[in-house]
Structures are given as C-alpha cells and as structure tokens.
GROMACS .gro file of C-alpha atoms in nm:
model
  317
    1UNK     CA    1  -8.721  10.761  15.789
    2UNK     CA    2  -8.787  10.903  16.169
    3UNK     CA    3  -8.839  11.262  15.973
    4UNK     CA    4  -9.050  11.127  15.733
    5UNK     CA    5  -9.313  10.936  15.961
    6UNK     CA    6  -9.311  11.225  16.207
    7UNK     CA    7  -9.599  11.355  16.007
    8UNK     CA    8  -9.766  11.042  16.033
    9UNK     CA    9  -9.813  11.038  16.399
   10UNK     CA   10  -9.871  11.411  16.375
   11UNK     CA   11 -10.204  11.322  16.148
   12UNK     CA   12 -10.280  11.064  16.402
   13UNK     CA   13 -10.320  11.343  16.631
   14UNK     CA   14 -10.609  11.489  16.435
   15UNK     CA   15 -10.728  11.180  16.381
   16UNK     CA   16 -10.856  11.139  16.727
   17UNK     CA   17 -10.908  11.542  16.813
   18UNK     CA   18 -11.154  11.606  16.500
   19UNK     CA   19 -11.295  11.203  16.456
   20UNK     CA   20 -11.170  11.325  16.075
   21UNK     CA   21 -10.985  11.099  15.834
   22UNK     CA   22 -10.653  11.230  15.812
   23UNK     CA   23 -10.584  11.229  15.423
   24UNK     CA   24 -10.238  11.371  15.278
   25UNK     CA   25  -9.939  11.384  15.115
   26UNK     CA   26  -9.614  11.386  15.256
   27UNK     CA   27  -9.407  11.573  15.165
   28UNK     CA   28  -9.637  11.809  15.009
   29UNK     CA   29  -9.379  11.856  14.753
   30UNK     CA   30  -9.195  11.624  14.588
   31UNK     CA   31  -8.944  11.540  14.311
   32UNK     CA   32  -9.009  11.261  14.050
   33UNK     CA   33  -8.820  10.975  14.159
   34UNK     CA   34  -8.842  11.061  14.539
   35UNK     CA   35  -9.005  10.855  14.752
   36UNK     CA   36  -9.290  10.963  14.960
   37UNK     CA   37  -9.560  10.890  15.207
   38UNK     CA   38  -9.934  10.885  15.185
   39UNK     CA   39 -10.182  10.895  15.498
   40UNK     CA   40 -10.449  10.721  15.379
   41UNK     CA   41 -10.683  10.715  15.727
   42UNK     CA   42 -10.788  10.499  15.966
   43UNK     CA   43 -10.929  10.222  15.751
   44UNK     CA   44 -10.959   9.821  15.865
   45UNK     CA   45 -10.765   9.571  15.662
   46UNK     CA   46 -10.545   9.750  15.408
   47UNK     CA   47 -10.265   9.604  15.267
   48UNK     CA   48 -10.009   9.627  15.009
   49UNK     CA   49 -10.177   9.361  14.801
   50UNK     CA   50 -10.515   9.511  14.811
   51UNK     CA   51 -10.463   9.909  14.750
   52UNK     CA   52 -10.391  10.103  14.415
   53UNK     CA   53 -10.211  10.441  14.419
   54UNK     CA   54 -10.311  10.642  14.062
   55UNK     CA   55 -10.166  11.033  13.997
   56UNK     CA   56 -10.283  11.256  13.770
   57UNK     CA   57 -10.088  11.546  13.656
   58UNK     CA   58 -10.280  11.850  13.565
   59UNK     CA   59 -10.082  11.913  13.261
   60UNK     CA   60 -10.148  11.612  13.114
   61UNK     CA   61 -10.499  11.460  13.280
   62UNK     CA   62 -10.366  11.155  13.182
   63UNK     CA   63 -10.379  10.897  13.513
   64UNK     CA   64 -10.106  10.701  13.564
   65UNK     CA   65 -10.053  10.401  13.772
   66UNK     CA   66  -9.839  10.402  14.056
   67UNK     CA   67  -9.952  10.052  14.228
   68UNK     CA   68  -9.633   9.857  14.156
   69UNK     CA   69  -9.445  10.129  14.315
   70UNK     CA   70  -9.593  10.091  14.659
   71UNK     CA   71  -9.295   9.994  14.900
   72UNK     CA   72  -9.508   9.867  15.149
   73UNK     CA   73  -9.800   9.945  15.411
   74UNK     CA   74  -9.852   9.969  15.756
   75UNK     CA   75  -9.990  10.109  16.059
   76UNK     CA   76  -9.867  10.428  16.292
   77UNK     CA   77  -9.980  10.460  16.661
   78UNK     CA   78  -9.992  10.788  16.884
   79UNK     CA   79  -9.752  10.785  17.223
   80UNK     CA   80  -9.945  10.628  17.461
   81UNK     CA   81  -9.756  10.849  17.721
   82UNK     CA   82  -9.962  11.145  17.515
   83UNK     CA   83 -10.238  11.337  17.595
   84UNK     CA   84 -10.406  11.203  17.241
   85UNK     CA   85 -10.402  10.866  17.450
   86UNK     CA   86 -10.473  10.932  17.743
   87UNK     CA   87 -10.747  11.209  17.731
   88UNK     CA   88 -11.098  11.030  17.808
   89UNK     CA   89 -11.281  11.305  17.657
   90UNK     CA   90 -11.540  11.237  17.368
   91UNK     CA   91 -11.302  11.353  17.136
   92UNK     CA   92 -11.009  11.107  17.226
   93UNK     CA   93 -11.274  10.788  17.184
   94UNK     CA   94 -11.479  10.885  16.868
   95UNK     CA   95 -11.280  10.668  16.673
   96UNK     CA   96 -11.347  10.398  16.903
   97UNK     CA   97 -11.644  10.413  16.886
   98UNK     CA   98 -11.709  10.539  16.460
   99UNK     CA   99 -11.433  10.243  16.357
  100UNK     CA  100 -11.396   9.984  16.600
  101UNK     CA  101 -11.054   9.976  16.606
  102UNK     CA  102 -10.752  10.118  16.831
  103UNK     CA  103 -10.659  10.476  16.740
  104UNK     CA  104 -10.444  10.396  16.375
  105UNK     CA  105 -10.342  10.531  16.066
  106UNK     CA  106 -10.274  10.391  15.753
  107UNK     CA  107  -9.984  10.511  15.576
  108UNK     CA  108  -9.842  10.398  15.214
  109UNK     CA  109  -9.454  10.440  15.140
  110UNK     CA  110  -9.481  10.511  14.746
  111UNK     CA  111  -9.153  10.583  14.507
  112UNK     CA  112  -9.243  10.792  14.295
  113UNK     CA  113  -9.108  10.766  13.905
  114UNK     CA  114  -8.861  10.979  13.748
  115UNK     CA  115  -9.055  11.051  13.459
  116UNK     CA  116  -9.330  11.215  13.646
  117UNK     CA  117  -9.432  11.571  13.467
  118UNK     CA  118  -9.374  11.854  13.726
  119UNK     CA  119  -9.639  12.070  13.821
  120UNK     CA  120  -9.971  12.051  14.051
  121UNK     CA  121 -10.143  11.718  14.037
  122UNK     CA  122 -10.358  11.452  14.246
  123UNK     CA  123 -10.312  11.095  14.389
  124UNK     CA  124 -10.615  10.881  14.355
  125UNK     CA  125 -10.628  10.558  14.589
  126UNK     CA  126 -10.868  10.302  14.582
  127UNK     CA  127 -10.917  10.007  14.805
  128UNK     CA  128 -10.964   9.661  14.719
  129UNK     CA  129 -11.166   9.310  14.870
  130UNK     CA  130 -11.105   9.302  15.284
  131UNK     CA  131 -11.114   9.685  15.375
  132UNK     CA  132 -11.356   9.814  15.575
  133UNK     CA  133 -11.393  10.192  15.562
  134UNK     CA  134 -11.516  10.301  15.896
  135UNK     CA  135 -11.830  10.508  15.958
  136UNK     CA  136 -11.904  10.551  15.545
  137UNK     CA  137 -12.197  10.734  15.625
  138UNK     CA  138 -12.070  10.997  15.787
  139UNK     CA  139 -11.651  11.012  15.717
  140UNK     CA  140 -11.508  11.094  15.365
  141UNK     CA  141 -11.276  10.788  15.295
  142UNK     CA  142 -10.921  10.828  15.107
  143UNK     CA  143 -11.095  10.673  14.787
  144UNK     CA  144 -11.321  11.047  14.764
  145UNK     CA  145 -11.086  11.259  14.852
  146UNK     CA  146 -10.812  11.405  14.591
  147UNK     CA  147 -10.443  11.437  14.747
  148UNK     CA  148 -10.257  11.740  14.584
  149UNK     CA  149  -9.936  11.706  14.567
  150UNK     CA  150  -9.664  11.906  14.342
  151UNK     CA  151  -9.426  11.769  14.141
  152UNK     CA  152  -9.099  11.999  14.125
  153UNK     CA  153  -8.979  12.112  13.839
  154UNK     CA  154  -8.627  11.975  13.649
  155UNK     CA  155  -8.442  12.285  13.831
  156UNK     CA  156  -8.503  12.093  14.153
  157UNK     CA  157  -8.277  11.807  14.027
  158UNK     CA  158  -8.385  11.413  13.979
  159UNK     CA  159  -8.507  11.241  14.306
  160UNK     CA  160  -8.362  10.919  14.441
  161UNK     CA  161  -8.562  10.659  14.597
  162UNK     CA  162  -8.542  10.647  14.954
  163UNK     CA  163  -8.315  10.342  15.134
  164UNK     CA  164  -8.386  10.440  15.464
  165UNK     CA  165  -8.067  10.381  15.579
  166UNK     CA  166  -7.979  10.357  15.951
  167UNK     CA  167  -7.659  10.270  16.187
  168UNK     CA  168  -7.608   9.918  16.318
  169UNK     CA  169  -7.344   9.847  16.574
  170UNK     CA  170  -7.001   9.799  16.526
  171UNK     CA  171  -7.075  10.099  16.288
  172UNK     CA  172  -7.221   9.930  15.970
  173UNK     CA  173  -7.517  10.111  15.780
  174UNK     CA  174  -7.829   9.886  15.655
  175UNK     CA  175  -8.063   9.986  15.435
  176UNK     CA  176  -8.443   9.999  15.591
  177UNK     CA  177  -8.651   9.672  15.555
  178UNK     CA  178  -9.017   9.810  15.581
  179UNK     CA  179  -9.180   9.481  15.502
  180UNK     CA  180  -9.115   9.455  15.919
  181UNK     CA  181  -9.336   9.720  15.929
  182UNK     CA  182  -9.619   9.533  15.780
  183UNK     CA  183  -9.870   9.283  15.962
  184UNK     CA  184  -9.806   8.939  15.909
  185UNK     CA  185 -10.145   8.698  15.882
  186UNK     CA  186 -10.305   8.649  16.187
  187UNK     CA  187 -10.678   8.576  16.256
  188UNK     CA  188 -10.866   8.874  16.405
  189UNK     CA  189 -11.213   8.877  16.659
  190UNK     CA  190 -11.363   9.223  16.553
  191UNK     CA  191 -11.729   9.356  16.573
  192UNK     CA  192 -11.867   9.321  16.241
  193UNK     CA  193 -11.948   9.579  16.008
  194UNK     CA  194 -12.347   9.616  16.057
  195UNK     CA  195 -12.350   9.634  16.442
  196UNK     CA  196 -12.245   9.987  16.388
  197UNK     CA  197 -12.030   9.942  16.685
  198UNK     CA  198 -12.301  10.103  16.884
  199UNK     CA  199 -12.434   9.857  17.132
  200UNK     CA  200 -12.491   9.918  17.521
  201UNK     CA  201 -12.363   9.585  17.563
  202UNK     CA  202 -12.071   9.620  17.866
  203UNK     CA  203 -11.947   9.282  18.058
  204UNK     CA  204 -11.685   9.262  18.271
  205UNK     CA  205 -11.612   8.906  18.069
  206UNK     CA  206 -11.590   8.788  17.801
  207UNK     CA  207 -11.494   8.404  17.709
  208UNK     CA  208 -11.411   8.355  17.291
  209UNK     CA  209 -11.389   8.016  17.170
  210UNK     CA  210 -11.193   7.959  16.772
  211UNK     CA  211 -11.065   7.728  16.565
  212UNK     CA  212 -10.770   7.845  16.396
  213UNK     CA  213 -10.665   7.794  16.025
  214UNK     CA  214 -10.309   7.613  16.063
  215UNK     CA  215 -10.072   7.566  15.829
  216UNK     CA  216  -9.881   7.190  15.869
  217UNK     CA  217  -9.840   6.976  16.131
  218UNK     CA  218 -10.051   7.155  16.470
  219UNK     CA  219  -9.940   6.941  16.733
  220UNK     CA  220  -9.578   7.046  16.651
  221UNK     CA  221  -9.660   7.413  16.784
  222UNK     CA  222  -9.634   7.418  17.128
  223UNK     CA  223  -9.825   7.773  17.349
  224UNK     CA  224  -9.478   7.954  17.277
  225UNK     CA  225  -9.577   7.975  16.951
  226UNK     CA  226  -9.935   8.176  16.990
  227UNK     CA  227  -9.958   8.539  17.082
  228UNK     CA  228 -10.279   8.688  17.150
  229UNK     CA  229 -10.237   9.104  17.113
  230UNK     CA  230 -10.515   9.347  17.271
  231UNK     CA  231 -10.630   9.603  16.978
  232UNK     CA  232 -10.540   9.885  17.249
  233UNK     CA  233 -10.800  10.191  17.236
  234UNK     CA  234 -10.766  10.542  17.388
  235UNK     CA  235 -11.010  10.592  17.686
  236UNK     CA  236 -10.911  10.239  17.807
  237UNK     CA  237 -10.613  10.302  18.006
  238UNK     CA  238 -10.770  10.294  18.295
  239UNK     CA  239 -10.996   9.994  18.253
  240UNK     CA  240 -10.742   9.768  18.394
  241UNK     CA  241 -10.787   9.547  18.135
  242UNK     CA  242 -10.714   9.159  18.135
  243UNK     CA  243 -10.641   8.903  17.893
  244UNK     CA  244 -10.551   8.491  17.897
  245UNK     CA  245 -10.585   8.232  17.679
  246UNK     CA  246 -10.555   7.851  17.664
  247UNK     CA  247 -10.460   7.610  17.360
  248UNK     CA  248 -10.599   7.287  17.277
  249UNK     CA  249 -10.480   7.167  16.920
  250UNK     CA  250 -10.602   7.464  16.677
  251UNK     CA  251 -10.867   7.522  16.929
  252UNK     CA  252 -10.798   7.849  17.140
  253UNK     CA  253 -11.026   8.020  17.438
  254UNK     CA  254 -10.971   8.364  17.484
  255UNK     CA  255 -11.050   8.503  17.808
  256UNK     CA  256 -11.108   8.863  17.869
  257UNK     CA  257 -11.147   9.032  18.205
  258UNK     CA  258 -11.240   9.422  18.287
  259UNK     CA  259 -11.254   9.433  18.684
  260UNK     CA  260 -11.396   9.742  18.698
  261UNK     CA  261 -11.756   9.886  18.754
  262UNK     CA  262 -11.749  10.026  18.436
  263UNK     CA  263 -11.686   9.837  18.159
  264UNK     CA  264 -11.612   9.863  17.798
  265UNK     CA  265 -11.855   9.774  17.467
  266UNK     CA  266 -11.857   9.449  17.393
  267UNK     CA  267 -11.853   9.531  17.019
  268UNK     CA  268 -11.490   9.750  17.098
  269UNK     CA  269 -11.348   9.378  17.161
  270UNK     CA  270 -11.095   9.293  16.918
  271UNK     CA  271 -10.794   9.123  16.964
  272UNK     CA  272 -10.539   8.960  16.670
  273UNK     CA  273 -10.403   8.577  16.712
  274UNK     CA  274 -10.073   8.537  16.559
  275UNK     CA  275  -9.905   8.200  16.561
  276UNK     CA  276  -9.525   8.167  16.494
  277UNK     CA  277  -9.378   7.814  16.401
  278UNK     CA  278  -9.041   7.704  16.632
  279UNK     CA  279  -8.841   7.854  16.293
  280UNK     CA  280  -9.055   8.202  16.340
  281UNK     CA  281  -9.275   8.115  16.051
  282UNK     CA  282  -9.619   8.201  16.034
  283UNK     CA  283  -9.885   7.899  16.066
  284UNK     CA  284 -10.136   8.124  16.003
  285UNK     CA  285 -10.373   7.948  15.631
  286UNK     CA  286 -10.354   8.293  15.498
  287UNK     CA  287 -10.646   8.153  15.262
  288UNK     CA  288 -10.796   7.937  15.566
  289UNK     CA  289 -11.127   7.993  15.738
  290UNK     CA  290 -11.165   8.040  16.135
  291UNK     CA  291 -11.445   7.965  16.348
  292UNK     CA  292 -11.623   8.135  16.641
  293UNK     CA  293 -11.708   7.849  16.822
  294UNK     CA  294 -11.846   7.981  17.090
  295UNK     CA  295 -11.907   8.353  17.292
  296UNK     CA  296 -11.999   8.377  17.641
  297UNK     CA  297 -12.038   8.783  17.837
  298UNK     CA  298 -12.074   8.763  18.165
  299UNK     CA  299 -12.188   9.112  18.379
  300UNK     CA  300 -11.975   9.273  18.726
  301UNK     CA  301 -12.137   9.053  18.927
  302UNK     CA  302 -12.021   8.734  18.765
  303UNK     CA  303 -12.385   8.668  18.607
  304UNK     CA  304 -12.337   8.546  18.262
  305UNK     CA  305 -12.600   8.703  18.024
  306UNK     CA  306 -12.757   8.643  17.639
  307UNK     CA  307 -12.524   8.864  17.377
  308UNK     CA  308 -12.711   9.084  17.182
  309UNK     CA  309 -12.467   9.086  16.865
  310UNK     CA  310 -12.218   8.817  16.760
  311UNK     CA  311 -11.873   8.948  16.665
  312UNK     CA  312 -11.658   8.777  16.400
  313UNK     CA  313 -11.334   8.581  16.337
  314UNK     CA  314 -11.150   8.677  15.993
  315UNK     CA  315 -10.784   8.633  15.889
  316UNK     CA  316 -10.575   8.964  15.762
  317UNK     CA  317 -10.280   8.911  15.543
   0.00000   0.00000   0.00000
C-alpha cells in the first residue's frame, strides 16, 4: 500500500510547485485484475458515491464501466516537515488561493477486471452533484483530461486484486480497510464558489455561529463528542493560528484567532465539524441542512468590521 501511495504524495508535490492538476495513472502499467490508483486532482467534495471511473481500450473503442469497482476515495497530504509545506513562495500558496482548500489530492483505489483487453487505452472520470472543480477557468479538471494507461498483455500473467495486507502485533496479518481512509460526514464552513477566493478581506478574527444537522437525541452528546479540524494550508505555518469553540445544544460558535500583523483571507477560512456519538457514531444528518447563523471579522486592532462576502456551511458525506 505504502509503495503504491508514494506516487500520490509525489503528485502532490507538483501540485503545489506548477498550481497544475496532477492527473495520472498509477501504475502506468497494469494487469487486468490488478488493482490500481488514480490521481484525480485537487477537487472539493469527491466521494466514492459521487465519481464514475469509464476505460476505453483502443482495440475495441468500446467504454466500459468501471464505477462499481472503485474501492474507495480519499485524500493525500504533503509532509508538513517538507519544503512543499513550508515554502511561502507564490508557488507553494497558488492552490490556496485558485481552490480554497489545504494543499490535497484526490486519489481513487480502482480494481481493475480480469477481462480487460491488453493494450494502450484511457480512463475517463466524471464527477457527480457536490464537487467543486477549482479554478475551471483556468485548470484542466480530471473530467477533460484522458489517463493512458496500458493494459499488459496475457504473457504478463492474471492480476490479483490488491488486500493491502499489513502486520499487526503479536504477528497476525490484516487485510487493509481503506474505508478509514475516507471522510466521514461532517459539516464544512468554506468560501463559496463565486467569491473566487480572491478577496483582500484579512482579520485577525473571526467569530462563526451554526446550527448543526443532528442525528437523535442532541442533548445526549456532550463537547467530547465535537471536533472542530483547521483545513491546514501551506504558507500558514507561521501565522500562529488559533482556534476554539463553544457548544450550546446543536448550536456551535467557532472562534478563530490570527495574532499576527499579517493575517490570512478571510475567504481561505474553512474548517470541518465532525460530531462522534459516546458509541463513535457519527451524528452528523448526512441529508440535513446547517445554518450560518451568524459571521462576525474583527481587524488587528480588535475593531470589528462589515464582511464583504459571506462564506457557507454545507455537509460532505
């Protein structure tokens, strides 16, 4: 598995150096029945219910449909110990800035079936309701872009569908489970799609005010059971960034604090709310509706100040 998603992080690397969608196969080459990854880019809300994987062989022309063999998707981050991180120049932060989003990509695990033809072909993927391609006027998204791959020929042998097996003490070996892998629902605060995510706007804080879509009984959750995660960003290490949060009922405040002269856009704020029952179970209405309540941006000096854009609250599956 490790050898496998080394390429992925390796694409996330020219992610952030050339502001490029990083679009491939991996392997390159491939026998049918083997089980492969795609990089699909840096797109906002995929998941495994709302992307279709097509191939074409060139011998054939014929498409054929590869969605129901989609083992799951998920996210890959750079080291944030790397210089991809933790470089501030231009190139580190144009995804930032083109996306919205921390510095991601999106790869699909895909088994590929055994009667596959051999030779040169292409993987088509298209992407359903809730993703957001970033930039679309100026970046080439996975669903233009043809992914050549080769199928080996019968002299290569039949492929076997990865298990991603790995050690577990005393000894024992476990198959992979990479539906772990995968985000669980939670209720994001993002900018929204038409501010571009170009505004001057900086404060130094930032209050957020939802309602959250909760599954059963809300005054059995007690603040154990929320956890507020930072979309983390490259350029921001050094922001000193703060975050806190209160609960009343399905009503939580987010608080966000940058102490430092110079802060970051108000439309790069984004932050996921996940909230676990006392059994681990999400209590996030996948189907549910939150609310912004409220938004409040307040400058260095403490001043608070009129927004000029109003982010928004959406739940990913």
């Amino acid at each position: 598995m490790f050898q496998r998603m080394a390429f992925a992080f390796f694409a996330v690397f020219f992610v952030l150096l050339q502001g490029c969608v990083a679009v491939q196969s991996f392997p390159a080459t491939a026998r049918a029945g083997d089980t492969i990854t795609l990089a699909l880019g840096s797109v906002d809300g995929l998941n495994k219910s709302n992307l279709q994987i097509s191939y074409t062989p060139q011998s054939t022309n014929i498409p054929v449909d590869l969605t129901a063999n989609i083992r799951n998707v998920f996210k890959v981050y750079p080291d944030k110990t790397s210089r991809v991180w933790l470089d501030t120049a231009d190139s580190a932060n144009i995804l930032n800035v083109f996306a919205g989003h921390g510095a991601w990509l999106n790869v699909a695990v895909l088994d590929l079936p055994a009667t596959l033809p051999s030779g040169y072909g292409s993987f088509q993927v298209d992407f359903g309701n809730g993703v957001i391609v970033p930039n679309t006027f100026a970046v080439q998204s996975a669903e233009t872009v043809q992914i050549i791959s080769e199928i080996l020929p019968a002299a290569a042998g039949t492929g076997v569908a990865s298990s991603f097996y790995y050690y577990s003490a005393p000894g024992g070996v476990i198959s992979g489970n990479l539906s772990k892998l995968a985000a669980i629902p939670q209720v994001v605060l993002r900018p929204q799609v038409s501010n571009s995510y170009f505004s001057l706007l900086k404060p130094s804080a930032a209050e957020y005010r939802i309602k959250l879509p909760i599954i059963g009984d809300v005054q059995a959750l007690d603040d154990s059971s929320v956890h507020v995660i930072w979309d983390d960003k490259p350029g921001e290490f050094n922001k000193q960034i703060q975050l806190n949060w209160k609960r009343q009922g399905d009503e939580l405040t987010v608080n966000i604090l940058v102490p430092v002269a110079q802060a970051i856009q108000a439309d790069l704020h984004r932050f996921s709310i996940i909230v676990l029952d006392a059994d681990g179970i999400n209590a996030i209405d996948p189907a549910g509706t939150p609310q912004l309540l409220s938004y409040r941006y307040f400058d260095f000096n403490g001043a608070e100040f009129a927004p000029t854009y109003t982010p928004e609250v959406v739940v990913m599956k």
